[in-house]
Structures are given as structure tokens and as C-alpha cells.
Amino acid sequence: MYDYHVHSNYSDGEFMGSMLRAAADAGLDGVGFADHCNVSEREGPRRAKKRLGFNLDATYERRRDAIADLRADYDIRVFDAVEMDYHPADEAEIRAFLAEADFGYAVGSVHELRGVNVHRDYFADLPESERAAAVDEYFDRVVALVESELFDVAAHLDIVERNPALRGHATADHYEAVAAALADSSTVPELNAGRVDREYGEFHPNAEFLSVLADHDVAVTVGSDAHTPNSLRERIPLLRDRLAAAGVDTATL
Ligand SMILES: [Zn+2]
Ligand SMILES: [Zn+2]
């Protein structure tokens, strides 16, 4: 099994060496570093990136050298990848950067909705109808991400479920729209374990969404979305069990 979505200290995770040790301990055959990257020219994301301090667009060559060096020490495949923030306004910048950086593969993510991260409390202050509208906008954006054909993998398809204020507004129509777009695309969704051991306690996509994908013969990649060695060790067996039970095919990149 390959885990195509882990983080390192090149974004908001831990050292690559300790992540690789954990990947080997978990019995993985391969692991991909998909560190966060945002290349938007818009003011909000530029300020956010400055405050966070990690800029994979500025450091990917250094990380690439480090990955090449680490490969000698670990008996598993190691992929040089990226988790790119997607917004329709940023497509030109994303396309140019991905062409220049030439990663092993690119994971695309919708993290931003209404100018804020989907995790934010901002949504708890909205009336119910506005929360539902925000979730509509989110799924429109996921369809746009898939249709852009910019990415190999579409990350955590129902990430809005992580936010209790947005949870429960996703509908079968949303799932159908995303599944139909994926069925027509070379972009593959992932089975993401990023909140399986946290408050939300479910995989992305959830069981209903995953069965809609299976109905459309859409295969998935595996992504622990681990930021620490311990979460990687804990999530891989959970992902194995979920995949075995789900009846979806796995894709390799
Ligand atoms: Zn993400
Ligand atoms: Zn991630």
C-alpha cells in the first residue's frame, strides 16, 4: 500500500526522516510528501502564507535534494509531491508553478471558502441558509478543481464535514456532481484519514459519498494526511480496514 498524502516540516508536519521511519513501521511500500503550497497572487492567501512561514514554492528544490538523500536510507518508495491549495482564480499561477516544479504528482485541495479556511469559526456565526449556501459553493469548487485537470489527486472531497457548523449540509446531489466530474477526469480522489482520530471521527469521503464514487467506478488513492509519525502509524491500519470494507478500487499514480 502507498500513502500518497503525508506532510513534513517543509509545511506543517514533522521531519521527513521520522515520517519515513513510521511509514516503514506501518508496512507501507511507498509514501509521498505532499506538503502544503499556495501560489495565489491574491492578497489574502499571500498574507496567510507569510504568517505561516512555509512556502513550498520557495523550498521544493531543497526538499527534493533531501528526499533523494533520504531514499538511500529507507527501503520504501518515497514520492516528491505537493498539496496545492486550489481556487478557480489561481488556475494560471497553479498551472505555471506545477509545470516548472515538475513534482512526482500533485494533490489539489479546496481549503478556502468565502476567503477563510473551511475549519474556521466564521461559519458558526452564519445563519443556517448561509451555511447551506457555503456548502453548495464548496462542492461547486471541488467540481471546478476536478474539471481543471491540474491535479493527479483531489484531496479530502468532503472536508466541509470537519467543521461542525457546515456538517450535514452535503447532499446526494453534491456527491453525484463530484462523482460524475471524477468519472470524466484523469484526477483521482483519495480516501483521506485526516480526521479519523479527531473530533469528526470519519474518513473523507464519508460512507455515502464513497459508495456514490464506487457506483461511478471511480477508484481512490490512499492518504493518511498524517502530520506526525504517530498519526501515520495509527491511521494506516484504519485505512487498510476501511478499504477492505468499502468495495472501492485503489488507483496507483
Ligand atoms: Zn488538505
Ligand atoms: Zn494534507
CSV table of C-alpha atoms and ligand atoms in Angstrom, one decimal:
chain,number,residue,atom,x,y,z
A,1,MET,CA,0.0,0.0,0.0
A,2,TYR,CA,1.1,3.5,-0.8
A,3,ASP,CA,0.2,6.5,1.3
A,4,TYR,CA,0.2,9.4,-1.1
A,5,HIS,CA,-0.5,12.2,1.3
A,6,VAL,CA,1.7,12.9,4.3
A,7,HIS,CA,3.2,16.2,5.5
A,8,SER,CA,6.7,17.2,6.7
A,9,ASN,CA,8.4,20.1,8.3
A,10,TYR,CA,8.5,21.6,4.8
A,11,SER,CA,5.0,22.6,5.7
A,12,ASP,CA,3.2,21.9,9.0
A,13,GLY,CA,4.4,18.4,9.7
A,14,GLU,CA,7.4,16.7,11.3
A,15,PHE,CA,10.9,15.8,10.0
A,16,MET,CA,10.9,13.6,6.9
A,17,GLY,CA,13.2,11.0,8.4
A,18,SER,CA,10.8,10.3,11.3
A,19,MET,CA,7.8,10.2,8.9
A,20,LEU,CA,9.7,7.6,6.8
A,21,ARG,CA,10.5,5.5,9.8
A,22,ALA,CA,6.8,5.5,10.7
A,23,ALA,CA,5.9,4.6,7.1
A,24,ALA,CA,8.2,1.7,7.2
A,25,ASP,CA,6.9,0.6,10.6
A,26,ALA,CA,3.4,0.7,9.2
A,27,GLY,CA,4.3,-1.7,6.5
A,28,LEU,CA,3.9,0.8,3.6
A,29,ASP,CA,5.5,0.1,0.3
A,30,GLY,CA,5.6,3.8,-0.5
A,31,VAL,CA,4.9,7.2,0.9
A,32,GLY,CA,4.5,10.6,-0.7
A,33,PHE,CA,5.4,14.0,0.8
A,34,ALA,CA,2.5,16.3,-0.2
A,35,ASP,CA,3.4,19.5,1.7
A,36,HIS,CA,1.1,22.5,1.5
A,37,CYS,CA,1.7,25.0,-1.1
A,38,ASN,CA,-0.1,28.2,-2.2
A,39,VAL,CA,0.9,30.2,-5.2
A,40,SER,CA,-2.0,32.6,-5.3
A,41,GLU,CA,-1.3,36.3,-6.2
A,42,ARG,CA,-4.4,37.3,-4.2
A,43,GLU,CA,-3.8,39.4,-1.1
A,44,GLY,CA,-5.4,37.1,1.5
A,45,PRO,CA,-3.5,33.9,0.7
A,46,ARG,CA,-0.3,35.9,0.3
A,47,ARG,CA,-0.6,37.3,3.8
A,48,ALA,CA,-1.6,34.0,5.2
A,49,LYS,CA,1.4,32.3,3.7
A,50,LYS,CA,3.7,35.0,5.1
A,51,ARG,CA,2.3,34.5,8.6
A,52,LEU,CA,2.6,30.7,8.4
A,53,GLY,CA,6.2,30.8,7.2
A,54,PHE,CA,6.3,27.7,5.0
A,55,ASN,CA,6.4,28.2,1.3
A,56,LEU,CA,7.0,25.0,-0.7
A,57,ASP,CA,7.2,27.1,-3.8
A,58,ALA,CA,10.4,28.6,-2.3
A,59,THR,CA,11.8,25.4,-0.8
A,60,TYR,CA,10.8,22.5,-3.0
A,61,GLU,CA,14.2,22.2,-4.6
A,62,ARG,CA,15.9,21.9,-1.2
A,63,ARG,CA,13.2,19.3,-0.2
A,64,ARG,CA,13.8,17.4,-3.4
A,65,ASP,CA,17.5,17.1,-2.6
A,66,ALA,CA,16.7,15.9,0.9
A,67,ILE,CA,14.2,13.3,-0.4
A,68,ALA,CA,16.9,12.0,-2.8
A,69,ASP,CA,19.3,11.7,0.2
A,70,LEU,CA,16.7,10.0,2.4
A,71,ARG,CA,15.8,7.4,-0.2
A,72,ALA,CA,19.2,5.8,0.3
A,73,ASP,CA,18.3,5.0,4.0
A,74,TYR,CA,14.8,3.6,3.6
A,75,ASP,CA,13.6,0.5,1.8
A,76,ILE,CA,10.3,2.1,0.6
A,77,ARG,CA,9.4,4.3,-2.4
A,78,VAL,CA,9.4,8.0,-1.5
A,79,PHE,CA,7.5,10.4,-3.7
A,80,ASP,CA,8.2,14.1,-4.1
A,81,ALA,CA,4.7,15.6,-4.2
A,82,VAL,CA,2.7,18.7,-3.3
A,83,GLU,CA,-0.7,19.5,-1.8
A,84,MET,CA,-1.7,22.6,-3.7
A,85,ASP,CA,-4.4,25.0,-2.5
A,86,TYR,CA,-6.9,25.3,-5.3
A,87,HIS,CA,-9.1,28.3,-6.1
A,88,PRO,CA,-10.5,29.0,-9.5
A,89,ALA,CA,-9.0,32.5,-9.6
A,90,ASP,CA,-5.5,31.0,-9.2
A,91,GLU,CA,-5.5,28.4,-12.0
A,92,ALA,CA,-2.9,30.2,-14.2
A,93,GLU,CA,-0.5,30.5,-11.3
A,94,ILE,CA,-1.0,26.9,-10.3
A,95,ARG,CA,-0.6,25.6,-13.8
A,96,ALA,CA,2.7,27.6,-14.3
A,97,PHE,CA,4.1,26.5,-11.0
A,98,LEU,CA,3.3,22.8,-11.4
A,99,ALA,CA,4.9,22.9,-14.9
A,100,GLU,CA,8.0,24.5,-13.5
A,101,ALA,CA,8.4,22.4,-10.4
A,102,ASP,CA,7.6,19.0,-12.0
A,103,PHE,CA,6.6,17.1,-8.9
A,104,GLY,CA,6.0,13.3,-8.9
A,105,TYR,CA,2.3,14.1,-8.6
A,106,ALA,CA,0.1,16.9,-7.4
A,107,VAL,CA,-2.7,16.8,-4.9
A,108,GLY,CA,-5.3,19.6,-5.2
A,109,SER,CA,-7.3,20.8,-2.2
A,110,VAL,CA,-10.1,23.3,-1.6
A,111,HIS,CA,-9.2,24.7,1.8
A,112,GLU,CA,-10.6,28.2,1.4
A,113,LEU,CA,-14.2,29.1,1.3
A,114,ARG,CA,-15.5,32.7,1.4
A,115,GLY,CA,-12.0,33.9,1.9
A,116,VAL,CA,-11.4,31.8,5.1
A,117,ASN,CA,-10.2,28.3,5.8
A,118,VAL,CA,-13.1,25.8,5.9
A,119,HIS,CA,-12.1,25.0,9.5
A,120,ARG,CA,-12.8,28.5,10.8
A,121,ASP,CA,-15.5,29.5,13.4
A,122,TYR,CA,-16.6,32.1,10.8
A,123,PHE,CA,-19.2,29.6,9.6
A,124,ALA,CA,-20.7,29.1,13.0
A,125,ASP,CA,-21.9,32.7,13.0
A,126,LEU,CA,-23.8,32.3,9.7
A,127,PRO,CA,-27.5,31.6,9.6
A,128,GLU,CA,-28.5,28.1,8.5
A,129,SER,CA,-29.4,29.0,5.0
A,130,GLU,CA,-26.0,30.7,4.5
A,131,ARG,CA,-24.2,27.6,5.8
A,132,ALA,CA,-26.0,25.5,3.2
A,133,ALA,CA,-25.1,28.0,0.5
A,134,ALA,CA,-21.5,27.9,1.6
A,135,VAL,CA,-21.5,24.1,1.3
A,136,ASP,CA,-23.0,24.5,-2.2
A,137,GLU,CA,-20.2,26.8,-3.1
A,138,TYR,CA,-17.7,24.4,-1.7
A,139,PHE,CA,-18.9,21.5,-3.9
A,140,ASP,CA,-19.0,23.7,-7.0
A,141,ARG,CA,-15.4,24.5,-6.3
A,142,VAL,CA,-14.5,20.8,-6.0
A,143,VAL,CA,-16.1,20.1,-9.4
A,144,ALA,CA,-14.1,23.1,-10.8
A,145,LEU,CA,-10.9,21.6,-9.3
A,146,VAL,CA,-11.6,18.2,-11.0
A,147,GLU,CA,-12.5,19.8,-14.3
A,148,SER,CA,-9.4,22.0,-14.2
A,149,GLU,CA,-7.3,18.8,-14.8
A,150,LEU,CA,-4.5,20.5,-12.9
A,151,PHE,CA,-4.1,17.7,-10.4
A,152,ASP,CA,-3.5,14.0,-10.1
A,153,VAL,CA,-5.4,13.7,-6.9
A,154,ALA,CA,-8.4,15.5,-5.4
A,155,ALA,CA,-7.9,15.7,-1.6
A,156,HIS,CA,-10.5,15.1,1.1
A,157,LEU,CA,-13.6,15.6,-1.1
A,158,ASP,CA,-15.9,16.4,1.8
A,159,ILE,CA,-13.6,18.5,4.0
A,160,VAL,CA,-16.6,20.7,5.0
A,161,GLU,CA,-17.7,17.9,7.2
A,162,ARG,CA,-14.8,18.6,9.5
A,163,ASN,CA,-16.4,21.8,10.5
A,164,PRO,CA,-19.4,21.2,12.9
A,165,ALA,CA,-21.1,24.3,11.5
A,166,LEU,CA,-21.0,23.0,7.9
A,167,ARG,CA,-21.6,19.3,8.7
A,168,GLY,CA,-24.7,17.7,7.4
A,169,HIS,CA,-25.4,20.2,4.6
A,170,ALA,CA,-23.8,18.0,1.9
A,171,THR,CA,-26.4,16.2,-0.2
A,172,ALA,CA,-26.6,13.3,-2.6
A,173,ASP,CA,-26.7,15.8,-5.5
A,174,HIS,CA,-23.4,17.2,-4.4
A,175,TYR,CA,-21.9,13.7,-4.3
A,176,GLU,CA,-23.3,12.9,-7.7
A,177,ALA,CA,-21.9,16.1,-9.3
A,178,VAL,CA,-18.4,15.4,-7.9
A,179,ALA,CA,-18.5,11.7,-8.8
A,180,ALA,CA,-19.7,12.5,-12.4
A,181,ALA,CA,-16.9,15.0,-12.8
A,182,LEU,CA,-14.3,12.5,-11.5
A,183,ALA,CA,-15.6,9.8,-13.8
A,184,ASP,CA,-14.8,12.1,-16.8
A,185,SER,CA,-11.4,13.2,-15.5
A,186,SER,CA,-7.9,11.9,-15.0
A,187,THR,CA,-8.0,13.3,-11.5
A,188,VAL,CA,-8.4,10.6,-8.8
A,189,PRO,CA,-10.0,11.2,-5.4
A,190,GLU,CA,-8.3,10.0,-2.2
A,191,LEU,CA,-9.6,8.1,0.8
A,192,ASN,CA,-8.3,10.5,3.5
A,193,ALA,CA,-7.8,9.7,7.1
A,194,GLY,CA,-7.0,13.2,8.3
A,195,ARG,CA,-9.8,13.4,10.8
A,196,VAL,CA,-10.5,9.7,11.6
A,197,ASP,CA,-8.8,10.0,15.0
A,198,ARG,CA,-10.1,13.6,15.8
A,199,GLU,CA,-13.4,15.2,16.7
A,200,TYR,CA,-15.0,14.3,13.3
A,201,GLY,CA,-14.0,10.6,13.5
A,202,GLU,CA,-14.8,9.7,9.9
A,203,PHE,CA,-12.9,9.2,6.7
A,204,HIS,CA,-13.2,11.6,3.7
A,205,PRO,CA,-15.2,10.9,1.8
A,206,ASN,CA,-17.9,9.5,4.2
A,207,ALA,CA,-19.5,6.2,3.6
A,208,GLU,CA,-22.4,7.5,1.5
A,209,PHE,CA,-20.1,9.6,-0.7
A,210,LEU,CA,-17.7,6.7,-1.1
A,211,SER,CA,-20.5,4.4,-2.3
A,212,VAL,CA,-21.5,7.0,-4.9
A,213,LEU,CA,-17.9,7.1,-6.2
A,214,ALA,CA,-18.0,3.3,-6.4
A,215,ASP,CA,-21.2,3.4,-8.4
A,216,HIS,CA,-19.4,5.6,-10.9
A,217,ASP,CA,-16.4,3.2,-11.0
A,218,VAL,CA,-14.2,5.9,-9.5
A,219,ALA,CA,-11.1,4.4,-7.9
A,220,VAL,CA,-9.3,6.1,-5.0
A,221,THR,CA,-5.8,6.6,-3.7
A,222,VAL,CA,-4.9,6.3,0.0
A,223,GLY,CA,-3.9,9.4,2.0
A,224,SER,CA,-3.3,9.3,5.8
A,225,ASP,CA,-2.8,13.1,5.7
A,226,ALA,CA,-0.5,12.5,8.7
A,227,HIS,CA,1.5,15.4,10.1
A,228,THR,CA,3.2,13.3,12.8
A,229,PRO,CA,4.8,9.8,12.9
A,230,ASN,CA,2.3,8.6,15.5
A,231,SER,CA,-0.7,9.6,13.4
A,232,LEU,CA,0.8,7.8,10.4
A,233,ARG,CA,1.4,4.6,12.4
A,234,GLU,CA,-2.2,4.8,13.8
A,235,ARG,CA,-4.0,5.7,10.6
A,236,ILE,CA,-2.5,3.1,8.2
A,237,PRO,CA,-4.2,0.1,9.8
A,238,LEU,CA,-7.5,2.1,9.8
A,239,LEU,CA,-7.2,2.9,6.1
A,240,ARG,CA,-6.4,-0.8,5.4
A,241,ASP,CA,-9.6,-1.9,7.2
A,242,ARG,CA,-11.7,0.8,5.6
A,243,LEU,CA,-10.5,0.0,2.1
A,244,ALA,CA,-11.2,-3.7,2.6
A,245,ALA,CA,-14.7,-3.0,3.7
A,246,ALA,CA,-15.5,-0.2,1.2
A,247,GLY,CA,-15.6,-2.1,-2.1
A,248,VAL,CA,-13.8,0.6,-4.0
A,249,ASP,CA,-10.8,0.1,-6.2
A,250,THR,CA,-7.4,1.7,-5.4
A,251,ALA,CA,-5.6,3.7,-8.0
A,252,THR,CA,-1.8,4.0,-8.3
A,253,LEU,CA,-0.2,7.1,-9.5
B,1,ZN,ZN,-5.7,19.4,3.0
B,2,ZN,ZN,-2.8,17.4,3.8
